[in-house]
CSV table of C-alpha atoms and ligand atoms in Angstrom, one decimal:
chain,number,residue,atom,x,y,z
A,1,MET,CA,103.2,49.8,186.2
A,2,GLY,CA,103.2,46.2,185.1
A,3,GLN,CA,103.9,44.4,181.9
A,4,PHE,CA,101.9,44.4,178.7
A,5,ASP,CA,100.4,41.1,177.8
A,6,PHE,CA,101.2,40.7,174.2
A,7,SER,CA,99.0,37.7,173.7
A,8,LYS,CA,96.1,40.0,174.2
A,9,ARG,CA,97.2,42.6,171.6
A,10,ASP,CA,94.0,44.1,169.7
A,11,SER,CA,93.6,43.9,165.9
A,12,PHE,CA,91.5,44.8,163.0
A,13,GLY,CA,88.5,42.6,162.4
A,14,SER,CA,88.3,42.6,158.5
A,15,LYS,CA,90.3,43.3,155.5
A,16,PHE,CA,87.7,46.2,154.7
A,17,GLY,CA,88.2,47.4,158.2
A,18,VAL,CA,91.8,47.7,157.7
A,19,ILE,CA,91.4,49.8,154.5
A,20,ALA,CA,88.7,51.8,156.1
A,21,ALA,CA,90.8,52.6,159.2
A,22,ALA,CA,94.1,53.3,157.4
A,23,ALA,CA,92.3,55.4,154.7
A,24,GLY,CA,90.6,57.0,157.8
A,25,SER,CA,94.0,58.0,158.9
A,26,ALA,CA,95.3,59.1,155.6
A,27,VAL,CA,92.2,61.1,154.4
A,28,GLY,CA,91.8,64.0,156.8
A,29,LEU,CA,92.5,67.8,157.1
A,30,GLY,CA,95.7,67.0,155.1
A,31,ASN,CA,93.7,66.3,152.0
A,32,ILE,CA,90.7,68.9,152.4
A,33,TRP,CA,92.4,71.7,154.4
A,34,ARG,CA,96.2,71.3,153.8
A,35,PHE,CA,96.4,70.3,150.3
A,36,PRO,CA,94.5,73.1,148.6
A,37,TYR,CA,96.3,75.8,150.6
A,38,VAL,CA,99.8,74.3,150.1
A,39,ALA,CA,99.0,73.7,146.4
A,40,GLY,CA,97.8,77.3,146.2
A,41,GLU,CA,100.8,78.8,147.8
A,42,ASN,CA,103.1,76.8,145.4
A,43,GLY,CA,101.5,77.5,142.1
A,44,GLY,CA,98.8,74.8,141.6
A,45,ALA,CA,99.2,72.5,138.7
A,46,ALA,CA,102.8,71.8,138.6
A,47,PHE,CA,102.7,71.2,142.2
A,48,LEU,CA,99.9,68.7,141.7
A,49,ILE,CA,102.1,66.8,139.3
A,50,ILE,CA,105.1,66.4,141.6
A,51,TYR,CA,102.8,65.6,144.4
A,52,VAL,CA,101.1,62.6,142.5
A,53,LEU,CA,104.6,61.6,141.4
A,54,ALA,CA,105.8,61.6,144.9
A,55,ILE,CA,102.7,59.4,146.0
A,56,VAL,CA,103.4,56.8,143.4
A,57,SER,CA,107.0,56.6,143.3
A,58,ILE,CA,108.0,57.2,147.0
A,59,GLY,CA,104.9,57.3,149.2
A,60,LEU,CA,103.3,54.0,148.2
A,61,PRO,CA,106.7,52.1,148.8
A,62,VAL,CA,107.1,53.8,152.1
A,63,MET,CA,103.5,52.9,153.1
A,64,LEU,CA,104.0,49.2,152.2
A,65,SER,CA,107.3,49.1,154.1
A,66,GLU,CA,105.7,50.6,157.2
A,67,PHE,CA,102.8,47.9,157.0
A,68,ALA,CA,105.4,45.2,156.5
A,69,ILE,CA,107.7,46.3,159.4
A,70,GLY,CA,104.6,46.6,161.8
A,71,ARG,CA,102.9,43.3,160.9
A,72,MET,CA,106.3,41.6,161.1
A,73,ALA,CA,107.0,42.8,164.5
A,74,GLN,CA,103.6,42.8,166.1
A,75,ARG,CA,104.7,45.9,168.0
A,76,ASN,CA,104.3,49.7,168.3
A,77,ALA,CA,106.5,51.9,166.2
A,78,PHE,CA,109.2,52.1,168.9
A,79,GLY,CA,109.0,48.4,169.9
A,80,ALA,CA,109.0,47.1,166.3
A,81,PHE,CA,112.6,48.4,165.8
A,82,LYS,CA,113.7,47.2,169.3
A,83,LYS,CA,112.4,43.7,168.4
A,84,LEU,CA,113.5,43.5,164.8
A,85,ALA,CA,117.1,45.3,165.4
A,86,PRO,CA,117.9,44.4,169.1
A,87,GLY,CA,120.8,46.6,170.3
A,88,LYS,CA,120.8,48.8,167.3
A,89,PRO,CA,119.9,52.5,167.1
A,90,TRP,CA,116.9,52.0,164.6
A,91,TYR,CA,114.5,52.5,167.5
A,92,LEU,CA,115.3,56.2,167.1
A,93,ILE,CA,112.8,56.1,164.2
A,94,GLY,CA,110.2,55.2,166.7
A,95,VAL,CA,111.4,58.1,169.0
A,96,MET,CA,111.0,60.5,166.1
A,97,GLY,CA,107.6,59.1,165.5
A,98,ILE,CA,106.4,59.9,168.9
A,99,LEU,CA,107.9,63.4,168.7
A,100,GLY,CA,106.2,63.8,165.3
A,101,ALA,CA,102.8,62.7,166.9
A,102,PHE,CA,103.1,65.6,169.4
A,103,MET,CA,104.1,68.2,166.7
A,104,ILE,CA,101.4,67.0,164.2
A,105,LEU,CA,98.5,66.6,166.6
A,106,ALA,CA,99.3,69.9,168.2
A,107,PHE,CA,98.5,72.0,165.1
A,108,TYR,CA,96.1,69.3,163.8
A,109,SER,CA,93.8,69.8,166.8
A,110,THR,CA,93.9,73.6,166.4
A,111,VAL,CA,92.5,73.2,162.9
A,112,ALA,CA,90.0,70.5,164.0
A,113,GLY,CA,88.8,72.9,166.6
A,114,TRP,CA,88.3,75.4,163.8
A,115,THR,CA,86.2,72.8,162.0
A,116,MET,CA,84.0,72.3,165.1
A,117,GLU,CA,83.5,76.1,165.3
A,118,TYR,CA,82.4,76.1,161.6
A,119,LEU,CA,80.0,73.2,162.1
A,120,PHE,CA,78.4,75.1,164.9
A,121,GLN,CA,78.1,78.2,162.7
A,122,SER,CA,76.6,76.1,160.0
A,123,ILE,CA,74.1,74.9,162.4
A,124,THR,CA,73.1,78.3,163.6
A,125,ASN,CA,73.1,79.5,159.9
A,126,ASN,CA,75.8,82.1,160.4
A,127,PHE,CA,77.2,82.2,156.9
A,128,GLN,CA,73.9,83.2,155.2
A,129,GLY,CA,74.2,86.4,153.0
A,130,LYS,CA,77.8,87.2,153.9
A,131,ASP,CA,80.2,87.8,151.0
A,132,ALA,CA,83.6,86.4,150.7
A,133,ALA,CA,85.3,89.5,152.2
A,134,THR,CA,83.1,89.3,155.5
A,135,LEU,CA,83.6,85.6,155.6
A,136,SER,CA,87.4,86.2,155.5
A,137,THR,CA,87.2,88.8,158.2
A,138,SER,CA,85.1,86.8,160.5
A,139,PHE,CA,87.4,83.7,160.1
A,140,ASP,CA,90.4,85.9,161.1
A,141,SER,CA,88.7,87.3,164.1
A,142,PHE,CA,87.6,83.9,165.3
A,143,ARG,CA,91.1,82.3,164.7
A,144,THR,CA,92.9,85.1,166.5
A,145,SER,CA,90.5,85.3,169.5
A,146,GLY,CA,92.3,82.8,171.7
A,147,SER,CA,89.6,81.4,174.0
A,148,SER,CA,87.0,80.1,171.7
A,149,PRO,CA,89.4,78.1,169.4
A,150,VAL,CA,91.1,76.8,172.5
A,151,MET,CA,87.7,75.6,173.9
A,152,TRP,CA,87.0,73.7,170.7
A,153,GLN,CA,90.5,72.2,170.6
A,154,LEU,CA,90.0,70.8,174.1
A,155,ILE,CA,86.6,69.2,173.1
A,156,PHE,CA,88.3,67.8,170.0
A,157,MET,CA,90.9,66.2,172.1
A,158,VAL,CA,88.4,64.8,174.5
A,159,LEU,CA,86.7,63.2,171.6
A,160,THR,CA,90.0,61.8,170.1
A,161,ALA,CA,91.0,60.4,173.5
A,162,GLY,CA,87.6,59.0,174.1
A,163,ILE,CA,87.7,56.8,170.8
A,164,VAL,CA,91.4,55.7,171.3
A,165,VAL,CA,90.8,54.6,174.9
A,166,ALA,CA,88.2,52.0,173.4
A,167,GLY,CA,90.8,50.3,171.4
A,168,ILE,CA,91.1,49.3,167.8
A,169,LYS,CA,88.4,47.0,166.8
A,170,ASN,CA,85.3,48.6,168.5
A,171,GLY,CA,85.8,52.2,167.7
A,172,ILE,CA,87.6,53.3,164.6
A,173,GLU,CA,86.9,50.2,162.5
A,174,LYS,CA,83.2,50.3,162.9
A,175,TYR,CA,82.7,53.9,162.2
A,176,THR,CA,85.2,54.5,159.4
A,177,LYS,CA,83.6,51.8,157.3
A,178,ILE,CA,80.4,53.8,157.2
A,179,LEU,CA,81.9,57.4,157.3
A,180,MET,CA,84.6,57.1,154.5
A,181,PRO,CA,82.2,56.3,151.6
A,182,LEU,CA,79.8,59.0,152.8
A,183,LEU,CA,82.7,61.5,152.9
A,184,LEU,CA,83.5,60.7,149.2
A,185,LEU,CA,79.8,61.2,148.3
A,186,ILE,CA,79.7,64.7,149.8
A,187,ILE,CA,83.0,65.7,148.1
A,188,VAL,CA,81.6,64.6,144.7
A,189,ALA,CA,78.5,66.7,145.3
A,190,LEU,CA,80.6,69.8,146.2
A,191,VAL,CA,82.7,69.2,143.2
A,192,VAL,CA,79.6,69.2,140.9
A,193,ARG,CA,78.6,72.5,142.5
A,194,ALA,CA,82.0,74.1,142.3
A,195,VAL,CA,82.8,73.3,138.5
A,196,THR,CA,79.2,74.7,137.5
A,197,LEU,CA,80.0,78.0,139.3
A,198,PRO,CA,80.5,80.9,136.7
A,199,GLY,CA,84.2,81.6,136.4
A,200,SER,CA,85.2,78.1,137.5
A,201,ALA,CA,87.4,77.5,134.5
A,202,GLU,CA,90.1,79.7,135.9
A,203,GLY,CA,90.2,77.7,139.0
A,204,LEU,CA,90.4,74.5,137.2
A,205,ALA,CA,93.2,75.8,135.0
A,206,PHE,CA,95.1,76.7,138.1
A,207,LEU,CA,94.8,73.2,139.3
A,208,PHE,CA,95.4,71.3,136.0
A,209,ALA,CA,97.2,73.6,133.6
A,210,PRO,CA,100.8,73.4,134.7
A,211,ASP,CA,103.2,76.3,134.8
A,212,PHE,CA,106.5,74.7,135.3
A,213,SER,CA,108.2,78.0,135.8
A,214,LYS,CA,106.6,77.8,139.3
A,215,LEU,CA,108.8,74.7,140.2
A,216,SER,CA,111.7,75.1,142.4
A,217,ALA,CA,113.6,72.9,144.9
A,218,PRO,CA,111.6,74.2,148.0
A,219,VAL,CA,108.4,73.5,146.0
A,220,ILE,CA,109.3,70.0,145.3
A,221,LEU,CA,110.2,69.6,149.0
A,222,GLU,CA,106.8,70.8,149.9
A,223,ALA,CA,105.1,68.4,147.4
A,224,LEU,CA,107.1,65.6,149.0
A,225,GLY,CA,106.2,66.8,152.4
A,226,GLN,CA,102.4,67.1,151.6
A,227,ALA,CA,102.6,63.6,150.1
A,228,PHE,CA,104.0,62.2,153.2
A,229,PHE,CA,101.6,64.1,155.4
A,230,SER,CA,98.6,63.1,153.5
A,231,MET,CA,99.4,59.5,153.3
A,232,SER,CA,100.1,59.3,157.1
A,233,ILE,CA,103.6,58.1,156.5
A,234,GLY,CA,107.0,58.7,157.8
A,235,MET,CA,106.2,58.7,161.7
A,236,GLY,CA,105.1,55.1,162.5
A,237,VAL,CA,101.4,55.6,162.3
A,238,LEU,CA,101.2,52.8,159.6
A,239,ILE,CA,103.7,50.7,161.5
A,240,THR,CA,101.4,50.8,164.4
A,241,TYR,CA,98.3,50.2,162.4
A,242,GLY,CA,100.2,47.6,160.3
A,243,SER,CA,100.8,45.6,163.6
A,244,TYR,CA,97.1,45.1,163.9
A,245,ILE,CA,96.6,43.8,160.3
A,246,GLY,CA,95.8,40.0,160.1
A,247,LYS,CA,98.4,37.7,158.7
A,248,LYS,CA,96.3,36.7,155.8
A,249,ASP,CA,95.6,40.1,154.5
A,250,ASN,CA,97.4,41.3,151.3
A,251,ILE,CA,99.1,44.3,152.5
A,252,GLY,CA,100.4,45.4,149.0
A,253,ASN,CA,96.7,45.5,147.7
A,254,SER,CA,95.7,47.5,150.8
A,255,ALA,CA,98.5,50.0,150.5
A,256,ALA,CA,97.4,50.6,146.8
A,257,ALA,CA,93.8,51.0,147.7
A,258,ILE,CA,94.6,53.5,150.6
A,259,SER,CA,96.9,55.5,148.4
A,260,ALA,CA,94.5,55.8,145.6
A,261,ALA,CA,91.6,56.8,148.0
A,262,ASP,CA,93.8,59.4,149.5
A,263,THR,CA,95.0,60.9,146.3
A,264,LEU,CA,91.5,61.0,144.8
A,265,ILE,CA,90.1,62.8,147.7
A,266,ALA,CA,92.9,65.4,147.8
A,267,ILE,CA,92.3,66.1,144.0
A,268,LEU,CA,88.6,66.2,144.5
A,269,SER,CA,89.1,68.7,147.3
A,270,GLY,CA,91.2,70.8,145.0
A,271,VAL,CA,88.5,70.7,142.3
A,272,ALA,CA,85.9,71.6,144.9
A,273,ILE,CA,87.9,74.5,146.2
A,274,PHE,CA,89.8,76.2,143.4
A,275,PRO,CA,86.9,77.2,141.2
A,276,ALA,CA,85.3,78.9,144.2
A,277,VAL,CA,88.5,80.6,145.0
A,278,PHE,CA,88.5,82.3,141.6
A,279,ALA,CA,84.8,82.7,141.3
A,280,PHE,CA,84.7,84.7,144.5
A,281,GLY,CA,88.0,86.6,144.0
A,282,ILE,CA,89.9,85.0,146.9
A,283,GLU,CA,93.7,84.7,146.7
A,284,PRO,CA,94.9,81.1,146.0
A,285,ASN,CA,97.7,81.7,148.4
A,286,SER,CA,95.7,82.9,151.3
A,287,GLY,CA,97.2,80.2,153.6
A,288,PRO,CA,95.6,77.9,156.2
A,289,GLY,CA,92.4,79.9,156.2
A,290,LEU,CA,91.7,78.9,152.6
A,291,VAL,CA,88.9,76.3,153.0
A,292,PHE,CA,87.3,78.2,156.0
A,293,ILE,CA,86.7,81.1,153.7
A,294,THR,CA,85.8,79.5,150.3
A,295,LEU,CA,83.5,76.7,151.4
A,296,PRO,CA,81.1,79.0,153.2
A,297,SER,CA,81.0,81.2,150.1
A,298,ILE,CA,80.1,78.1,148.2
A,299,PHE,CA,77.4,77.1,150.5
A,300,ASN,CA,75.8,80.6,150.2
A,301,ASN,CA,75.5,80.1,146.6
A,302,MET,CA,73.9,76.7,146.4
A,303,PRO,CA,70.6,75.3,146.9
A,304,ALA,CA,70.2,73.6,150.2
A,305,GLY,CA,73.4,75.2,151.1
A,306,TYR,CA,72.4,75.2,154.8
A,307,PHE,CA,72.1,71.4,155.0
A,308,PHE,CA,75.2,71.0,152.8
A,309,SER,CA,77.4,73.2,155.1
A,310,ILE,CA,76.3,71.1,158.1
A,311,LEU,CA,77.0,67.8,156.4
A,312,PHE,CA,80.3,69.1,155.1
A,313,PHE,CA,81.7,70.4,158.4
A,314,SER,CA,80.4,67.2,160.2
A,315,LEU,CA,82.3,65.1,157.7
A,316,LEU,CA,85.5,67.2,157.9
A,317,LEU,CA,85.4,66.8,161.6
A,318,ILE,CA,84.9,63.1,161.1
A,319,ALA,CA,87.7,63.0,158.8
A,320,ALA,CA,89.9,64.9,161.2
A,321,LEU,CA,88.8,62.6,164.0
A,322,THR,CA,89.8,59.4,162.2
A,323,SER,CA,93.2,60.9,161.5
A,324,SER,CA,94.0,62.3,164.9
A,325,ILE,CA,93.1,59.0,166.5
A,326,SER,CA,95.8,57.2,164.4
A,327,VAL,CA,98.3,59.9,165.7
A,328,LEU,CA,97.5,59.6,169.3
A,329,GLU,CA,97.4,55.7,168.9
A,330,VAL,CA,101.2,55.8,168.1
A,331,VAL,CA,101.9,57.3,171.6
A,332,VAL,CA,99.3,55.2,173.3
A,333,ALA,CA,100.6,52.0,171.8
A,334,TYR,CA,104.2,53.0,172.8
A,335,CYS,CA,102.9,53.8,176.5
A,336,THR,CA,101.0,50.6,176.9
A,337,GLU,CA,103.5,48.2,175.3
A,338,GLN,CA,106.8,49.7,176.3
A,339,LEU,CA,106.1,51.2,179.5
A,340,GLY,CA,103.4,48.8,180.8
A,341,TRP,CA,100.9,51.6,181.4
A,342,SER,CA,97.1,50.7,181.2
A,343,ARG,CA,95.5,52.0,178.1
A,344,LYS,CA,93.4,54.4,180.3
A,345,VAL,CA,96.5,56.0,181.9
A,346,ALA,CA,98.4,56.1,178.6
A,347,THR,CA,95.5,57.8,176.8
A,348,ALA,CA,95.1,60.4,179.5
A,349,VAL,CA,98.7,61.3,179.8
A,350,ALA,CA,99.4,61.4,176.1
A,351,ALA,CA,96.3,63.5,175.4
A,352,VAL,CA,96.9,66.0,178.1
A,353,ALA,CA,100.6,66.4,177.0
A,354,ILE,CA,99.7,66.7,173.4
A,355,THR,CA,96.9,69.1,174.1
A,356,ALA,CA,99.2,71.4,176.1
A,357,THR,CA,101.4,71.6,173.0
A,358,GLY,CA,98.2,72.2,171.0
A,359,VAL,CA,97.1,75.1,173.0
A,360,LEU,CA,100.4,77.0,172.2
A,361,CYS,CA,99.7,76.4,168.4
A,362,THR,CA,96.2,77.8,168.8
A,363,LEU,CA,97.4,80.8,170.8
A,364,SER,CA,100.2,81.4,168.2
A,365,GLN,CA,97.3,82.2,165.8
A,366,GLY,CA,96.4,85.2,167.8
A,367,PRO,CA,97.7,86.5,171.1
A,368,TRP,CA,101.1,84.9,170.7
A,369,ASP,CA,101.6,85.6,167.0
A,370,GLN,CA,104.7,87.6,167.7
A,371,LEU,CA,106.4,84.7,169.1
A,372,THR,CA,108.5,83.4,165.9
A,373,LEU,CA,111.3,81.3,164.8
A,374,PHE,CA,112.7,81.5,161.2
A,375,GLY,CA,110.0,83.8,160.5
A,376,MET,CA,107.3,81.4,161.6
A,377,ASN,CA,104.9,81.3,164.5
A,378,ILE,CA,104.6,78.2,166.6
A,379,PHE,CA,101.7,76.8,164.4
A,380,ASP,CA,103.4,77.3,161.0
A,381,LEU,CA,106.6,76.1,162.5
A,382,LEU,CA,105.1,72.7,163.7
A,383,ASP,CA,103.1,72.4,160.5
A,384,TRP,CA,106.1,73.1,158.2
A,385,THR,CA,108.8,71.2,160.2
A,386,SER,CA,106.7,68.0,160.7
A,387,ALA,CA,105.7,67.6,157.1
A,388,ASN,CA,108.9,68.8,155.5
A,389,LEU,CA,111.6,67.8,157.8
A,390,LEU,CA,110.4,65.1,160.3
A,391,LEU,CA,108.2,62.8,157.9
A,392,PRO,CA,110.8,62.7,154.8
A,393,LEU,CA,113.5,61.9,157.4
A,394,GLY,CA,111.4,59.3,159.0
A,395,GLY,CA,110.5,57.8,155.5
A,396,PHE,CA,114.2,57.9,154.6
A,397,PHE,CA,115.2,55.8,157.5
A,398,ILE,CA,112.1,53.4,157.2
A,399,VAL,CA,113.0,52.5,153.7
A,400,LEU,CA,116.7,52.1,154.5
A,401,PHE,CA,115.6,49.7,157.3
A,402,ALA,CA,113.2,47.7,155.1
A,403,GLY,CA,115.5,47.7,152.1
A,404,TRP,CA,119.0,47.2,153.8
A,405,PHE,CA,118.6,46.0,157.3
A,406,LEU,CA,115.9,43.4,156.9
A,407,SER,CA,116.7,40.6,154.6
A,408,ARG,CA,115.2,40.4,151.3
A,409,LYS,CA,113.6,37.1,152.2
A,410,GLN,CA,112.1,38.7,155.4
A,411,VAL,CA,110.5,41.5,153.4
A,412,LYS,CA,109.3,39.2,150.6
A,413,ASP,CA,107.7,36.7,153.1
A,414,GLU,CA,105.8,39.5,154.8
A,415,ILE,CA,104.6,41.0,151.6
A,416,THR,CA,103.5,37.8,150.0
A,417,ASN,CA,102.4,36.1,153.3
A,418,SER,CA,105.2,33.6,153.0
A,419,GLY,CA,104.6,33.0,149.3
A,420,THR,CA,100.9,32.4,149.4
A,421,THR,CA,100.0,35.5,147.5
A,422,LYS,CA,101.6,36.9,144.4
A,423,ALA,CA,103.6,40.1,144.4
A,424,VAL,CA,104.6,40.6,140.9
A,425,PHE,CA,105.8,44.2,141.8
A,426,PHE,CA,108.2,42.9,144.4
A,427,GLU,CA,111.6,43.4,142.4
A,428,ALA,CA,110.5,46.9,141.5
A,429,TYR,CA,109.5,47.7,145.1
A,430,LEU,CA,112.8,46.4,146.4
A,431,PHE,CA,114.6,48.5,143.9
A,432,ILE,CA,112.8,51.6,144.9
A,433,ILE,CA,113.2,51.3,148.7
A,434,ARG,CA,116.9,50.4,148.3
A,435,PHE,CA,117.9,53.0,145.8
A,436,ILE,CA,115.3,55.3,144.4
A,437,ALA,CA,113.5,56.3,147.5
A,438,PRO,CA,116.4,57.1,149.8
A,439,ILE,CA,118.3,58.9,147.0
A,440,ALA,CA,115.3,60.9,146.0
A,441,ILE,CA,114.3,61.8,149.4
A,442,GLY,CA,117.8,62.7,150.3
A,443,LEU,CA,118.2,65.0,147.3
A,444,VAL,CA,114.8,66.7,147.5
A,445,PHE,CA,115.5,67.2,151.2
A,446,LEU,CA,118.9,68.7,150.9
A,447,PHE,CA,118.0,70.9,147.9
A,448,GLY,CA,114.8,71.9,149.3
A,449,LEU,CA,116.5,73.2,152.5
A,450,GLY,CA,119.1,74.9,150.3
A,451,VAL,CA,122.0,72.9,151.7
A,452,LEU,CA,123.0,71.7,148.2
B,501,LIG,N1,97.0,61.8,157.0
B,501,LIG,C1,96.3,62.9,157.7
B,501,LIG,C2,95.7,63.9,156.9
B,501,LIG,O1,95.8,63.9,155.8
B,501,LIG,C3,97.0,63.3,158.9
B,501,LIG,C4,97.9,62.3,159.7
B,501,LIG,C5,97.3,61.3,160.4
B,501,LIG,C6,99.2,62.2,159.6
B,501,LIG,N2,98.4,60.4,160.8
B,501,LIG,C7,99.4,61.1,160.3
B,501,LIG,C8,100.2,62.9,159.2
B,501,LIG,C9,100.8,60.6,160.6
B,501,LIG,C10,101.6,62.5,159.2
B,501,LIG,C11,101.8,61.3,159.8
B,501,LIG,O2,95.0,64.7,157.5
C-alpha cells in the first residue's frame, strides 16, 4: 500500500493548541463518569488522596516521558520504539498500546453512546418530574436494551472517525481550544448548584473527609489505574500526540498544565456529583450508572435545568469525543506510518474493528450479561483490565525506557530543547522515572493483584 512520506507529517499549530488537544484527550468520561463512580466504590476521600498523590508523583513524570519519547522520535507509538531502539523488543510497548486502544475505545464508545441518548432525552425534556428511583430504573432499562445503545455507539464512532480522518491541525486543535474552557465553566456552574443542595454536606464529607480504614492494596491499585486512565497515559496516546508537538514548545510546562487541568476537572466532577448522590439518597457505590442517574436528578431541581441538562450532556459528549479521537489516532498513526495505508483506509479499518469490539461491550450490559470472566462481564472486564493492568504496565515500561534505555543527555536535551529552556526539576524527574515510579508501580501492581 505504499510508503508513508515522513516529510509530510501533520503537527499542532500552536502551544495552546497542544495543551487544548492533550487536555482534550485527558479530560473526558474518565473525569466526569469514571472518577466519581470509582471513588464512590472505593470509599471517597481516602481514594481521592491516593489518586492525587499518584498523579503528581507518577502520572506527571510518565506523561512527560511520553511527550519526550514521541517528540524525539517523530513517530507513532510503535514506530517511536522501533526508531529509538532498533532491533530491541521495546516496540512491544507500542503493540500493547494498540491493544489498549481497542479495549478502551470499546467500552468508552458504549458510555459515549449513553451520553448521546441522554443528550437526546434532555432535548425532549424527558427527565422532568421524575424522582431518583424512576431515573435509575429508566437508565437501567435503556442500558440493557441492546439495540438503542448500539445505535448510539455506531453514531458516536462515525463522529470519532470523521474527525480523525481530517488529521491533527484542522479538527481537534481548532475545536478543543473553544470547548475545553466552556466545559470548565459548565462544571463550575453545576458545582455551585450541587453544594447549595440541602444535605450536600454529607456528600462533601464523603469526598473530602478521609476514612483511611477504607484503604487497601486493591483500592490503591484502583487509584493508580484511575490516574493513568484519566491522564491518558500508559498506552502511547501521548507518545503519538508528543510526536506532533513543535520542537520549540516546553513539554515540561505543557505536561504540568495538562495534569493540573485534568485533576481539577475530576475533583470538580466529584464535587458536582456526590452532594447530589447523598441529597437524593442514591448509593455512592452504584457503579457505572452513577452520573446518568444523579445528574438528571440535579437538573430536575435547578432553575433552567432544561437548558443546563442539554448543555451538560453536549459537553460531556464533546469531552468524550476529544478523548476517543486521541485513542483512535494511536491506531491510525500506526497504520499510516508503519503499514503505509492512506489515512482514509486506516481510519475506516481501525474504526470498524474497534466498533465491533465495542458492540460486544454494549451488549454485555444487557442481553449478554451472563457472559462473564473472573466475575465480570465484557464491559467491566475491559474497563477494569485496561485501567488496572494494561496502563500501569505500559507506564512501567515507558519510564524504564526513558530512564534507563535512553541516555540522560538524550532525555535532558529533549526536555530542555537542547538546553534553551530551563528545567530545574530535571534531576528530580530523572530520579523518579529511574527509581520511584517503576518501584511504586511494580509494588502497587503486585500487591493490588494479590500476588505479593
Ligand atoms: N483520559 C480520557 C478520559 O479521562 C480517556 C482516554 C483517552 C484514555 N485516551 C486515553 C485513557 C489513553 C487511557 C489511555 O476520559
